Each structure stands twice: as structure tokens, then as C-alpha cells.
């Protein structure tokens, strides 16, 4: 649950924002970051969102999709509380 909260709440300001952006770009998108963006789209735009998970056979698409669904389900309960 702590990992999910980290993606739901903005963290403290980073002194070297350029360095942070470079590090994030090097790592690529994170499954919880993408799910958080979808959640924000639902909340801010009041519109359905789509998350496309792609990859080669055996790359973990099913498990990644489970993480996204779990994140959104837990985030929904946090918002309702």
C-alpha cells in the first residue's frame, strides 16, 4: 500500500529537477505511474481512460495488467474514504 500511496500523492520538491527528469526518462514509464495518470484522467476529466499494455510473449503483460487493475481498485477505495 505504501508504494501505491507514493504514486497517488506528490512528493517533496526536488532541487535538481533536470536531473530527476533525466533519470526518469532513462528508466522509462513505470506501471504505477501510468496507472496514476489514468486515475488522474478519470478524476480530472470525468472520462474513461485506456491503458494499453503491450510486449512480446512472456514479457509479463498479464501480470502488468493485474498491477494496473489492483492499483486502480485500491486508489478508488482511498479516494472514497
mmCIF file of N, CA and C in Angstrom:
data_model
loop_
_atom_site.group_PDB
_atom_site.id
_atom_site.type_symbol
_atom_site.label_atom_id
_atom_site.label_comp_id
_atom_site.label_asym_id
_atom_site.label_seq_id
_atom_site.Cartn_x
_atom_site.Cartn_y
_atom_site.Cartn_z
ATOM 1 N N UNK A 1 0.832 -1.195 0.000
ATOM 2 C CA UNK A 1 0.000 0.000 0.000
ATOM 3 C C UNK A 1 0.873 1.253 0.000
ATOM 4 N N UNK A 2 2.051 1.199 0.643
ATOM 5 C CA UNK A 2 2.939 2.363 0.685
ATOM 6 C C UNK A 2 3.423 2.738 -0.714
ATOM 7 N N UNK A 3 3.724 1.742 -1.526
ATOM 8 C CA UNK A 3 4.168 2.009 -2.899
ATOM 9 C C UNK A 3 3.064 2.710 -3.667
ATOM 10 N N UNK A 4 1.844 2.282 -3.483
ATOM 11 C CA UNK A 4 0.721 2.902 -4.192
ATOM 12 C C UNK A 4 0.532 4.341 -3.737
ATOM 13 N N UNK A 5 0.631 4.604 -2.439
ATOM 14 C CA UNK A 5 0.472 5.967 -1.924
ATOM 15 C C UNK A 5 1.514 6.911 -2.515
ATOM 16 N N UNK A 6 2.718 6.396 -2.719
ATOM 17 C CA UNK A 6 3.785 7.228 -3.278
ATOM 18 C C UNK A 6 3.402 7.745 -4.665
ATOM 19 N N UNK A 7 2.672 6.963 -5.429
ATOM 20 C CA UNK A 7 2.267 7.393 -6.763
ATOM 21 C C UNK A 7 0.984 8.218 -6.749
ATOM 22 N N UNK A 8 0.228 8.146 -5.653
ATOM 23 C CA UNK A 8 -1.006 8.917 -5.564
ATOM 24 C C UNK A 8 -0.786 10.318 -5.027
ATOM 25 N N UNK A 9 0.244 10.515 -4.202
ATOM 26 C CA UNK A 9 0.499 11.821 -3.607
ATOM 27 C C UNK A 9 1.808 12.367 -4.131
ATOM 28 N N UNK A 10 1.835 13.633 -4.499
ATOM 29 C CA UNK A 10 3.081 14.219 -4.975
ATOM 30 C C UNK A 10 4.101 14.289 -3.853
ATOM 31 N N UNK A 11 5.348 13.993 -4.186
ATOM 32 C CA UNK A 11 6.420 14.020 -3.191
ATOM 33 C C UNK A 11 6.984 15.416 -3.023
ATOM 34 N N UNK A 12 7.987 15.562 -2.158
ATOM 35 C CA UNK A 12 8.614 16.877 -1.950
ATOM 36 C C UNK A 12 9.343 17.339 -3.207
ATOM 37 N N UNK A 13 9.508 18.638 -3.321
ATOM 38 C CA UNK A 13 10.192 19.208 -4.491
ATOM 39 C C UNK A 13 11.630 18.701 -4.544
ATOM 40 N N UNK A 14 12.107 18.473 -5.743
ATOM 41 C CA UNK A 14 13.470 18.003 -5.940
ATOM 42 C C UNK A 14 14.305 19.193 -6.405
ATOM 43 N N UNK A 15 15.460 19.403 -5.747
ATOM 44 C CA UNK A 15 16.297 20.563 -6.058
ATOM 45 C C UNK A 15 16.780 20.537 -7.501
ATOM 46 N N UNK A 16 17.148 19.380 -7.989
ATOM 47 C CA UNK A 16 17.677 19.281 -9.345
ATOM 48 C C UNK A 16 16.633 18.613 -10.238
ATOM 49 N N UNK A 17 15.634 19.378 -10.649
ATOM 50 C CA UNK A 17 14.530 18.821 -11.437
ATOM 51 C C UNK A 17 15.010 18.275 -12.780
ATOM 52 N N UNK A 18 15.998 18.914 -13.387
ATOM 53 C CA UNK A 18 16.518 18.427 -14.664
ATOM 54 C C UNK A 18 17.131 17.047 -14.531
ATOM 55 N N UNK A 19 17.877 16.847 -13.462
ATOM 56 C CA UNK A 19 18.491 15.541 -13.213
ATOM 57 C C UNK A 19 17.412 14.492 -12.983
ATOM 58 N N UNK A 20 16.394 14.852 -12.213
ATOM 59 C CA UNK A 20 15.303 13.915 -11.944
ATOM 60 C C UNK A 20 14.600 13.523 -13.241
ATOM 61 N N UNK A 21 14.328 14.495 -14.089
ATOM 62 C CA UNK A 21 13.658 14.206 -15.356
ATOM 63 C C UNK A 21 14.510 13.277 -16.216
ATOM 64 N N UNK A 22 15.819 13.498 -16.215
ATOM 65 C CA UNK A 22 16.718 12.641 -16.988
ATOM 66 C C UNK A 22 16.696 11.215 -16.449
ATOM 67 N N UNK A 23 16.747 11.078 -15.129
ATOM 68 C CA UNK A 23 16.716 9.747 -14.526
ATOM 69 C C UNK A 23 15.410 9.036 -14.851
ATOM 70 N N UNK A 24 14.291 9.759 -14.766
ATOM 71 C CA UNK A 24 13.001 9.138 -15.063
ATOM 72 C C UNK A 24 12.911 8.738 -16.531
ATOM 73 N N UNK A 25 13.451 9.548 -17.414
ATOM 74 C CA UNK A 25 13.422 9.229 -18.839
ATOM 75 C C UNK A 25 14.273 8.001 -19.130
ATOM 76 N N UNK A 26 15.384 7.867 -18.415
ATOM 77 C CA UNK A 26 16.249 6.706 -18.615
ATOM 78 C C UNK A 26 15.573 5.412 -18.188
ATOM 79 N N UNK A 27 14.763 5.489 -17.162
ATOM 80 C CA UNK A 27 14.093 4.286 -16.664
ATOM 81 C C UNK A 27 12.862 3.918 -17.484
ATOM 82 N N UNK A 28 12.280 4.855 -18.159
ATOM 83 C CA UNK A 28 11.066 4.579 -18.910
ATOM 84 C C UNK A 28 9.844 4.652 -18.011
ATOM 85 N N UNK A 29 8.668 4.447 -18.566
ATOM 86 C CA UNK A 29 7.438 4.569 -17.778
ATOM 87 C C UNK A 29 7.338 3.461 -16.733
ATOM 88 N N UNK A 30 6.759 3.789 -15.599
ATOM 89 C CA UNK A 30 6.550 2.822 -14.523
ATOM 90 C C UNK A 30 5.071 2.461 -14.491
ATOM 91 N N UNK A 31 4.773 1.196 -14.252
ATOM 92 C CA UNK A 31 3.394 0.724 -14.312
ATOM 93 C C UNK A 31 2.487 1.514 -13.363
ATOM 94 N N UNK A 32 2.962 1.821 -12.147
ATOM 95 C CA UNK A 32 2.109 2.566 -11.221
ATOM 96 C C UNK A 32 1.994 4.033 -11.639
ATOM 97 N N UNK A 33 3.028 4.582 -12.261
ATOM 98 C CA UNK A 33 2.950 5.946 -12.769
ATOM 99 C C UNK A 33 1.920 6.071 -13.880
ATOM 100 N N UNK A 34 1.910 5.097 -14.767
ATOM 101 C CA UNK A 34 0.923 5.089 -15.854
ATOM 102 C C UNK A 34 -0.487 4.931 -15.283
ATOM 103 N N UNK A 35 -0.643 4.026 -14.316
ATOM 104 C CA UNK A 35 -1.957 3.825 -13.691
ATOM 105 C C UNK A 35 -2.404 5.092 -12.971
ATOM 106 N N UNK A 36 -1.473 5.799 -12.319
ATOM 107 C CA UNK A 36 -1.819 7.047 -11.633
ATOM 108 C C UNK A 36 -2.272 8.104 -12.636
ATOM 109 N N UNK A 37 -1.631 8.151 -13.794
ATOM 110 C CA UNK A 37 -2.060 9.086 -14.843
ATOM 111 C C UNK A 37 -3.470 8.758 -15.322
ATOM 112 N N UNK A 38 -3.759 7.477 -15.474
ATOM 113 C CA UNK A 38 -5.113 7.078 -15.880
ATOM 114 C C UNK A 38 -6.125 7.497 -14.818
ATOM 115 N N UNK A 39 -5.780 7.291 -13.559
ATOM 116 C CA UNK A 39 -6.669 7.690 -12.467
ATOM 117 C C UNK A 39 -6.907 9.198 -12.486
ATOM 118 N N UNK A 40 -5.830 9.968 -12.681
ATOM 119 C CA UNK A 40 -5.993 11.425 -12.768
ATOM 120 C C UNK A 40 -6.900 11.813 -13.934
ATOM 121 N N UNK A 41 -6.758 11.113 -15.046
ATOM 122 C CA UNK A 41 -7.629 11.386 -16.193
ATOM 123 C C UNK A 41 -9.088 11.127 -15.871
ATOM 124 N N UNK A 42 -9.333 10.073 -15.134
ATOM 125 C CA UNK A 42 -10.709 9.761 -14.732
ATOM 126 C C UNK A 42 -11.234 10.843 -13.798
ATOM 127 N N UNK A 43 -10.424 11.222 -12.826
ATOM 128 C CA UNK A 43 -10.849 12.198 -11.817
ATOM 129 C C UNK A 43 -10.992 13.602 -12.391
ATOM 130 N N UNK A 44 -10.015 14.057 -13.157
ATOM 131 C CA UNK A 44 -9.994 15.437 -13.627
ATOM 132 C C UNK A 44 -10.877 15.671 -14.849
ATOM 133 N N UNK A 45 -10.960 14.686 -15.711
ATOM 134 C CA UNK A 45 -11.726 14.859 -16.956
ATOM 135 C C UNK A 45 -13.084 14.179 -16.913
ATOM 136 N N UNK A 46 -13.289 13.351 -15.885
ATOM 137 C CA UNK A 46 -14.538 12.584 -15.761
ATOM 138 C C UNK A 46 -14.809 11.799 -17.043
ATOM 139 N N UNK A 47 -13.744 11.204 -17.586
ATOM 140 C CA UNK A 47 -13.859 10.406 -18.811
ATOM 141 C C UNK A 47 -13.126 9.095 -18.623
ATOM 142 N N UNK A 48 -13.582 8.094 -19.344
ATOM 143 C CA UNK A 48 -12.915 6.791 -19.313
ATOM 144 C C UNK A 48 -11.495 6.921 -19.827
ATOM 145 N N UNK A 49 -10.608 6.072 -19.336
ATOM 146 C CA UNK A 49 -9.217 6.065 -19.757
ATOM 147 C C UNK A 49 -8.864 4.661 -20.225
ATOM 148 N N UNK A 50 -7.891 4.574 -21.111
ATOM 149 C CA UNK A 50 -7.414 3.289 -21.612
ATOM 150 C C UNK A 50 -5.931 3.162 -21.305
ATOM 151 N N UNK A 51 -5.533 2.004 -20.799
ATOM 152 C CA UNK A 51 -4.120 1.703 -20.595
ATOM 153 C C UNK A 51 -3.802 0.523 -21.498
ATOM 154 N N UNK A 52 -2.906 0.736 -22.448
ATOM 155 C CA UNK A 52 -2.511 -0.311 -23.381
ATOM 156 C C UNK A 52 -1.216 -0.945 -22.881
ATOM 157 N N UNK A 53 -1.270 -2.241 -22.623
ATOM 158 C CA UNK A 53 -0.090 -2.985 -22.171
ATOM 159 C C UNK A 53 0.317 -3.896 -23.322
ATOM 160 N N UNK A 54 1.526 -3.675 -23.839
ATOM 161 C CA UNK A 54 1.971 -4.485 -24.971
ATOM 162 C C UNK A 54 3.347 -5.067 -24.690
ATOM 163 N N UNK A 55 3.713 -6.047 -25.462
ATOM 164 C CA UNK A 55 5.013 -6.673 -25.313
ATOM 165 C C UNK A 55 5.031 -8.033 -25.982
ATOM 166 N N UNK A 56 6.198 -8.615 -25.989
ATOM 167 C CA UNK A 56 6.348 -9.929 -26.603
ATOM 168 C C UNK A 56 5.773 -11.009 -25.708
ATOM 169 N N UNK A 57 5.625 -12.195 -26.262
ATOM 170 C CA UNK A 57 5.142 -13.335 -25.499
ATOM 171 C C UNK A 57 6.066 -13.580 -24.308
ATOM 172 N N UNK A 58 5.486 -13.717 -23.138
ATOM 173 C CA UNK A 58 6.265 -13.971 -21.932
ATOM 174 C C UNK A 58 6.856 -12.727 -21.300
ATOM 175 N N UNK A 59 6.493 -11.540 -21.795
ATOM 176 C CA UNK A 59 7.071 -10.291 -21.284
ATOM 177 C C UNK A 59 6.401 -9.797 -20.002
ATOM 178 N N UNK A 60 5.283 -10.405 -19.609
ATOM 179 C CA UNK A 60 4.619 -10.006 -18.365
ATOM 180 C C UNK A 60 3.411 -9.115 -18.543
ATOM 181 N N UNK A 61 2.781 -9.165 -19.715
ATOM 182 C CA UNK A 61 1.612 -8.313 -19.961
ATOM 183 C C UNK A 61 0.472 -8.610 -18.997
ATOM 184 N N UNK A 62 0.185 -9.888 -18.756
ATOM 185 C CA UNK A 62 -0.915 -10.259 -17.871
ATOM 186 C C UNK A 62 -0.636 -9.785 -16.452
ATOM 187 N N UNK A 63 0.575 -10.001 -15.952
ATOM 188 C CA UNK A 63 0.920 -9.569 -14.598
ATOM 189 C C UNK A 63 0.894 -8.045 -14.486
ATOM 190 N N UNK A 64 1.378 -7.356 -15.507
ATOM 191 C CA UNK A 64 1.357 -5.893 -15.503
ATOM 192 C C UNK A 64 -0.075 -5.381 -15.472
ATOM 193 N N UNK A 65 -0.952 -6.003 -16.249
ATOM 194 C CA UNK A 65 -2.354 -5.611 -16.263
ATOM 195 C C UNK A 65 -2.979 -5.819 -14.878
ATOM 196 N N UNK A 66 -2.601 -6.899 -14.213
ATOM 197 C CA UNK A 66 -3.094 -7.139 -12.845
ATOM 198 C C UNK A 66 -2.630 -6.035 -11.903
ATOM 199 N N UNK A 67 -1.379 -5.592 -12.047
ATOM 200 C CA UNK A 67 -0.876 -4.495 -11.210
ATOM 201 C C UNK A 67 -1.683 -3.217 -11.445
ATOM 202 N N UNK A 68 -1.972 -2.907 -12.711
ATOM 203 C CA UNK A 68 -2.746 -1.709 -13.037
ATOM 204 C C UNK A 68 -4.136 -1.796 -12.413
ATOM 205 N N UNK A 69 -4.797 -2.928 -12.587
ATOM 206 C CA UNK A 69 -6.146 -3.090 -12.036
ATOM 207 C C UNK A 69 -6.139 -3.024 -10.504
ATOM 208 N N UNK A 70 -5.140 -3.632 -9.890
ATOM 209 C CA UNK A 70 -5.021 -3.594 -8.432
ATOM 210 C C UNK A 70 -4.808 -2.158 -7.950
ATOM 211 N N UNK A 71 -3.930 -1.443 -8.620
ATOM 212 C CA UNK A 71 -3.662 -0.046 -8.274
ATOM 213 C C UNK A 71 -4.944 0.780 -8.360
ATOM 214 N N UNK A 72 -5.668 0.660 -9.466
ATOM 215 C CA UNK A 72 -6.884 1.453 -9.641
ATOM 216 C C UNK A 72 -7.957 1.074 -8.622
ATOM 217 N N UNK A 73 -8.059 -0.210 -8.309
ATOM 218 C CA UNK A 73 -9.045 -0.641 -7.311
ATOM 219 C C UNK A 73 -8.704 -0.071 -5.937
ATOM 220 N N UNK A 74 -7.426 -0.141 -5.546
ATOM 221 C CA UNK A 74 -7.029 0.398 -4.246
ATOM 222 C C UNK A 74 -7.126 1.924 -4.214
ATOM 223 N N UNK A 75 -6.745 2.564 -5.299
ATOM 224 C CA UNK A 75 -6.825 4.021 -5.361
ATOM 225 C C UNK A 75 -8.269 4.482 -5.249
ATOM 226 N N UNK A 76 -9.176 3.732 -5.836
ATOM 227 C CA UNK A 76 -10.596 4.062 -5.738
ATOM 228 C C UNK A 76 -11.106 3.987 -4.321
ATOM 229 N N UNK A 77 -10.631 3.014 -3.554
ATOM 230 C CA UNK A 77 -11.071 2.897 -2.156
ATOM 231 C C UNK A 77 -10.453 4.009 -1.318
ATOM 232 N N UNK A 78 -9.216 4.423 -1.636
ATOM 233 C CA UNK A 78 -8.570 5.517 -0.896
ATOM 234 C C UNK A 78 -9.331 6.818 -1.141
ATOM 235 N N UNK A 79 -9.772 7.033 -2.375
ATOM 236 C CA UNK A 79 -10.499 8.258 -2.705
ATOM 237 C C UNK A 79 -11.872 8.289 -2.043
ATOM 238 N N UNK A 80 -12.480 7.123 -1.930
ATOM 239 C CA UNK A 80 -13.826 7.048 -1.352
ATOM 240 C C UNK A 80 -13.793 7.255 0.163
ATOM 241 N N UNK A 81 -12.654 6.949 0.787
ATOM 242 C CA UNK A 81 -12.550 7.059 2.250
ATOM 243 C C UNK A 81 -12.414 8.480 2.718
#
